Coordinates of C-alpha atoms and ligand atoms in Angstrom, one line a residue:
M1 CA 7.0 29.5 -20.6
N2 CA 3.5 30.8 -20.5
L3 CA 1.5 28.8 -17.9
S4 CA -2.1 29.5 -17.2
A5 CA -4.9 27.6 -15.7
A6 CA -6.5 27.2 -19.1
D7 CA -3.4 26.2 -20.9
H8 CA -0.3 24.9 -19.1
R9 CA 1.0 22.3 -21.6
R10 CA 4.7 21.7 -22.3
P11 CA 5.6 20.7 -25.8
L12 CA 7.3 17.3 -26.2
S13 CA 9.9 16.8 -28.9
D14 CA 7.6 14.3 -30.8
G15 CA 5.0 17.0 -31.3
N16 CA 2.7 16.0 -28.5
H17 CA 2.1 18.1 -25.4
I18 CA 1.9 17.3 -21.6
P19 CA 0.0 19.4 -19.1
I20 CA 2.6 20.5 -16.5
L21 CA 0.2 19.8 -13.7
G22 CA -1.4 16.4 -13.3
L23 CA -3.4 14.6 -10.7
G24 CA -1.8 11.6 -9.0
T25 CA -4.4 8.8 -8.6
Y26 CA -2.6 6.3 -6.3
S27 CA -4.6 6.0 -3.1
D28 CA -4.0 3.2 -0.6
P29 CA -6.9 0.7 -1.4
K30 CA -7.1 -0.1 2.3
S31 CA -8.1 3.4 3.2
T32 CA -10.0 4.4 0.1
S33 CA -13.7 3.6 -0.5
G34 CA -14.9 2.4 -3.9
G35 CA -16.2 5.4 -5.9
D36 CA -13.8 7.9 -4.2
C37 CA -11.6 7.9 -7.2
V38 CA -14.4 8.4 -9.7
A39 CA -15.6 11.4 -7.7
A40 CA -12.1 12.8 -7.3
V41 CA -11.3 12.6 -11.0
K42 CA -14.6 14.0 -12.1
A43 CA -14.1 16.9 -9.6
A44 CA -10.6 17.4 -10.9
I45 CA -11.8 17.7 -14.5
D46 CA -14.3 20.3 -13.4
I47 CA -11.5 22.2 -11.6
G48 CA -9.4 22.2 -14.8
Y49 CA -7.0 19.2 -14.4
R50 CA -6.4 17.6 -17.8
H51 CA -3.5 15.2 -16.9
F52 CA -4.0 12.0 -14.9
D53 CA -1.3 9.8 -13.6
G54 CA -2.4 6.2 -13.0
A55 CA -1.4 2.6 -13.2
F56 CA -3.0 -0.9 -13.4
L57 CA -1.3 -1.6 -10.0
Y58 CA -3.3 1.1 -8.3
K59 CA -6.4 -1.1 -8.7
N60 CA -8.6 2.0 -9.6
E61 CA -7.9 2.5 -13.3
H62 CA -11.5 1.4 -14.0
E63 CA -12.6 4.3 -11.8
V64 CA -10.3 6.9 -13.5
G65 CA -11.6 5.7 -16.9
E66 CA -15.2 5.9 -15.8
A67 CA -14.7 9.5 -14.6
I68 CA -13.0 10.5 -17.8
R69 CA -15.6 8.8 -20.0
T70 CA -18.4 10.4 -18.0
K71 CA -16.9 13.9 -18.4
I72 CA -16.4 13.3 -22.2
A73 CA -20.0 12.1 -22.5
E74 CA -21.3 15.2 -20.6
G75 CA -19.3 17.4 -23.1
T76 CA -17.1 18.9 -20.4
V77 CA -13.9 17.7 -22.2
T78 CA -12.9 15.8 -25.3
R79 CA -10.6 12.8 -25.2
E80 CA -7.9 14.8 -27.1
E81 CA -7.8 17.3 -24.2
I82 CA -7.1 14.6 -21.6
F83 CA -3.6 13.3 -21.0
Y84 CA -3.5 9.9 -19.4
C85 CA -0.3 8.2 -18.2
G86 CA -0.4 4.4 -17.5
K87 CA 2.4 2.2 -16.2
L88 CA 3.8 -1.2 -16.8
W89 CA 4.5 -3.0 -13.5
A90 CA 7.7 -4.8 -12.6
T91 CA 6.3 -8.3 -13.2
K92 CA 5.5 -7.5 -16.8
L93 CA 9.0 -6.5 -18.0
V94 CA 9.2 -9.1 -20.8
P95 CA 8.7 -7.9 -24.4
E96 CA 5.7 -10.3 -25.0
M97 CA 3.9 -9.1 -21.9
V98 CA 3.9 -5.4 -22.7
R99 CA 1.0 -5.4 -25.2
P100 CA -1.3 -7.6 -23.1
A101 CA -0.6 -5.4 -20.0
L102 CA -1.3 -2.3 -22.0
E103 CA -4.5 -3.9 -23.3
K104 CA -5.6 -4.6 -19.7
T105 CA -5.1 -1.0 -18.8
L106 CA -7.1 0.1 -21.9
G107 CA -9.8 -2.5 -20.9
A108 CA -10.0 -1.1 -17.4
L109 CA -10.1 2.5 -18.6
Q110 CA -12.4 1.6 -21.5
L111 CA -10.5 4.1 -23.6
D112 CA -8.9 3.6 -27.0
Y113 CA -5.4 4.8 -26.1
V114 CA -3.2 6.2 -23.4
D115 CA -1.1 9.3 -24.0
L116 CA 2.0 7.9 -22.2
Y117 CA 2.9 4.4 -21.0
I118 CA 6.0 4.1 -18.8
I119 CA 7.9 1.5 -17.0
E120 CA 6.8 1.9 -13.4
M121 CA 10.2 1.0 -12.0
P122 CA 13.4 -0.4 -13.7
M123 CA 13.8 -3.4 -11.4
A124 CA 12.0 -6.6 -12.7
L125 CA 10.3 -9.1 -10.5
Q126 CA 9.4 -12.6 -11.5
P127 CA 7.0 -12.3 -14.5
G128 CA 3.4 -13.3 -13.9
D129 CA 0.2 -12.2 -12.4
N130 CA 1.3 -11.9 -8.8
P131 CA 2.5 -8.3 -8.5
Y132 CA 4.7 -9.0 -5.4
P133 CA 6.2 -12.4 -6.0
R134 CA 8.2 -14.0 -3.0
D135 CA 9.5 -17.5 -2.5
E136 CA 8.5 -19.8 0.3
H137 CA 11.0 -18.1 2.6
G138 CA 9.4 -14.7 2.0
K139 CA 12.3 -13.6 -0.2
W140 CA 11.5 -11.4 -3.2
I141 CA 11.9 -13.2 -6.5
Y142 CA 13.9 -10.9 -8.8
Y143 CA 14.2 -11.3 -12.5
K144 CA 16.8 -10.2 -15.0
S145 CA 15.1 -8.3 -17.7
N146 CA 16.6 -6.7 -20.7
L147 CA 15.6 -3.2 -19.8
C148 CA 15.9 -0.1 -21.8
A149 CA 14.7 2.0 -18.9
V150 CA 12.2 4.7 -19.1
W151 CA 12.2 6.1 -15.6
E152 CA 10.1 8.8 -13.9
V153 CA 11.8 10.8 -11.2
E154 CA 11.0 11.9 -7.7
C155 CA 11.3 15.7 -7.5
H156 CA 10.5 18.3 -4.9
P157 CA 12.3 21.1 -3.0
Y158 CA 14.1 18.5 -0.7
F159 CA 15.2 16.6 -3.8
T160 CA 15.6 19.0 -6.6
Q161 CA 17.7 16.8 -8.9
P162 CA 19.9 19.6 -10.3
K163 CA 22.2 17.3 -12.4
L164 CA 19.4 15.3 -13.9
L165 CA 17.4 18.4 -14.7
K166 CA 20.3 20.0 -16.5
F167 CA 21.0 16.8 -18.5
C168 CA 17.3 16.5 -19.5
Q169 CA 17.1 20.2 -20.4
Q170 CA 20.2 19.9 -22.6
H171 CA 18.6 16.9 -24.4
D172 CA 15.1 18.3 -24.7
I173 CA 13.6 15.7 -22.3
V174 CA 10.7 16.7 -20.0
I175 CA 10.8 15.4 -16.4
V176 CA 7.7 14.3 -14.6
G177 CA 8.4 14.7 -10.9
Y178 CA 6.5 12.2 -8.7
S179 CA 5.8 12.8 -5.0
P180 CA 6.0 16.6 -5.5
L181 CA 4.4 17.2 -2.1
G182 CA 6.6 14.7 -0.3
T183 CA 4.2 11.8 -0.5
S184 CA 1.4 10.6 1.9
R185 CA 4.1 9.5 4.3
N186 CA 2.7 5.9 4.4
P187 CA 5.4 4.0 6.3
S188 CA 4.9 0.9 4.2
W189 CA 6.7 2.5 1.2
V190 CA 7.9 5.9 2.4
N191 CA 11.0 6.8 4.5
V192 CA 9.2 8.6 7.3
S193 CA 12.4 9.5 9.2
S194 CA 12.9 12.2 6.5
P195 CA 11.6 15.7 7.4
P196 CA 8.0 16.4 6.2
L197 CA 8.3 18.7 3.1
L198 CA 5.1 20.7 3.7
K199 CA 6.3 21.7 7.2
D200 CA 9.3 23.5 5.8
A201 CA 9.7 27.0 7.3
Y202 CA 10.9 28.7 4.2
L203 CA 8.2 27.2 1.9
N204 CA 5.6 28.3 4.6
S205 CA 7.1 31.8 4.7
L206 CA 6.9 32.2 1.0
G207 CA 3.3 30.9 1.2
Q208 CA 2.5 33.7 3.6
K209 CA 4.1 36.3 1.3
Y210 CA 1.9 35.2 -1.6
N211 CA -1.1 34.1 0.3
K212 CA -0.5 30.6 -0.7
T213 CA 0.3 27.3 1.1
A214 CA 3.6 25.5 1.3
A215 CA 2.1 22.9 -1.1
Q216 CA 1.3 25.6 -3.7
V217 CA 4.8 27.0 -3.4
A218 CA 6.4 23.5 -3.7
L219 CA 4.4 22.9 -6.9
R220 CA 5.0 26.4 -8.3
F221 CA 8.7 26.0 -7.8
N222 CA 8.8 22.9 -10.1
I223 CA 6.4 24.1 -12.8
Q224 CA 8.3 27.4 -13.0
R225 CA 11.4 25.5 -13.9
G226 CA 9.6 23.3 -16.4
V227 CA 9.1 20.1 -14.3
V228 CA 5.8 18.4 -14.7
V229 CA 4.1 17.7 -11.3
I230 CA 1.5 15.1 -10.4
P231 CA 0.3 15.8 -6.8
K232 CA -2.2 13.3 -5.6
S233 CA -5.3 14.4 -3.8
F234 CA -8.8 13.0 -3.7
N235 CA -9.9 16.0 -1.5
I236 CA -11.7 18.6 -3.5
A237 CA -10.4 21.6 -1.5
R238 CA -6.8 20.3 -1.8
M239 CA -7.2 19.5 -5.5
R240 CA -8.4 23.1 -6.1
E241 CA -5.6 24.4 -4.0
N242 CA -3.0 22.4 -6.0
F243 CA -4.5 23.8 -9.2
Q244 CA -4.2 27.4 -8.1
I245 CA -0.5 27.8 -8.9
F246 CA -0.8 29.7 -12.2
D247 CA -1.7 33.1 -10.7
F248 CA 1.6 33.9 -8.9
S249 CA 5.3 33.4 -9.5
L250 CA 8.4 33.2 -7.4
T251 CA 11.2 35.7 -8.0
E252 CA 14.6 34.5 -9.3
E253 CA 16.1 34.8 -5.8
E254 CA 13.2 32.8 -4.3
M255 CA 13.7 30.1 -6.9
K256 CA 17.4 29.9 -5.9
N257 CA 16.5 29.8 -2.2
V258 CA 14.0 27.0 -2.7
E259 CA 16.7 25.1 -4.8
G260 CA 18.9 25.7 -1.8
L261 CA 16.5 23.7 0.4
N262 CA 17.7 20.5 -1.4
K263 CA 18.7 17.9 1.1
N264 CA 18.9 14.9 -1.3
V265 CA 16.1 13.5 0.7
R266 CA 14.5 10.7 -1.3
F267 CA 11.1 9.8 0.2
V268 CA 10.5 6.8 -2.0
E269 CA 13.7 4.7 -1.5
L270 CA 12.2 1.2 -2.1
L271 CA 14.8 -0.2 0.3
M272 CA 13.1 -3.6 0.3
W273 CA 14.5 -4.1 -3.2
S274 CA 17.9 -2.5 -2.5
D275 CA 19.8 -5.7 -3.2
H276 CA 18.1 -6.1 -6.6
P277 CA 20.9 -6.0 -9.3
E278 CA 19.1 -3.2 -11.1
Y279 CA 18.3 -1.2 -7.9
P280 CA 18.4 2.3 -9.4
F281 CA 19.2 4.5 -6.4
H282 CA 22.8 3.4 -5.7
D283 CA 23.7 5.5 -8.8
E284 CA 24.0 9.3 -8.8
Y285 CA 21.6 11.0 -11.2
Ligands
LIG1 P1 -5.2 13.9 0.2 O1 -5.5 13.0 -0.9 O2 -6.0 13.6 1.5 O3 -5.4 15.4 -0.2 P2 2.3 13.4 -3.3 O4 1.5 13.9 -4.4 O5 3.6 14.1 -3.0 O6 2.4 11.9 -3.3 O7 1.4 13.8 -1.9 C1 0.2 13.2 -1.8 C2 -0.3 13.4 -0.3 O8 -0.4 14.8 0.0 C3 -1.6 12.8 -0.1 O9 -1.6 12.2 1.2 C4 -2.6 13.9 -0.1 O10 -3.7 13.7 0.7 C5 -1.7 15.1 0.4 N1 -2.0 16.4 -0.2 C6 -2.4 16.7 -1.4 N2 -2.5 18.0 -1.6 C7 -2.2 18.6 -0.5 C8 -2.2 20.0 0.0 N3 -2.5 21.0 -0.8 N4 -1.8 20.2 1.3 C9 -1.5 19.2 2.1 N5 -1.5 17.9 1.8 C10 -1.9 17.6 0.5

């Protein structure tokens, strides 16, 4: 695999390509000002990012779209060079709801198409416009959907997913690893009792060796083994940092050592839905 800042796409079996590094665009609306996302996505395009991971649920798809359209209008990029991934939320897992949900995403983005549209999570909640439906006792309202699951996968040095990766490689399936830096550690959706990935001593020592940070080593590890990563940052210095992973490589032994850091730590456990009949994480992958 030849990965460079200018071209780091992985071919997909349908003839399309996916850039192996993308920008995650979820930012807690409570702590994010309007306009931050537009500025971040524009800066990311200037840095060289071409892949953007978003969702209607994130409430900022209109900002991602505005940034992309501005950069296309300025002539910095073409639509064909951009890869946008949108997501269908759990309250829309009914066949008739898919197209209107996608159209809402396209309307928010003001783009003609998305490059990838995935099921955000394989557990359905009561269909409708309330994204977090609960009954009068505060209990989540689950829904039985007929799901042919398409599922993106948490993946980082503390959760390296060896079995799943091997299976996908054998079947020519590209994995997109979410939370590649170990998340923002927001206690409302992250298991914060788990050890912080970026404080890992070995990742930091490799960083020192290559004059890189633990974050860059964690990202390099995944792209070097073909896993697409979508680190989120709205901070220009960190976006730049996360993009500078094409100018060094880990040795085979270092790759094995990082793989050995695996602790099966899943940061995003979604335990509030652990009694959902389709809860995905009881199964081994
Ligand atoms: P920020 O947006 O302020 O940069 P993940 O992609 O695993 O979900 O992690 C995202 C979190 O990691 C965000 O809180 C983001 O904050 C932070 N982050 C992104 N890049 C880096 C980096 N290079 N070093 C440290 N923290 C980072």
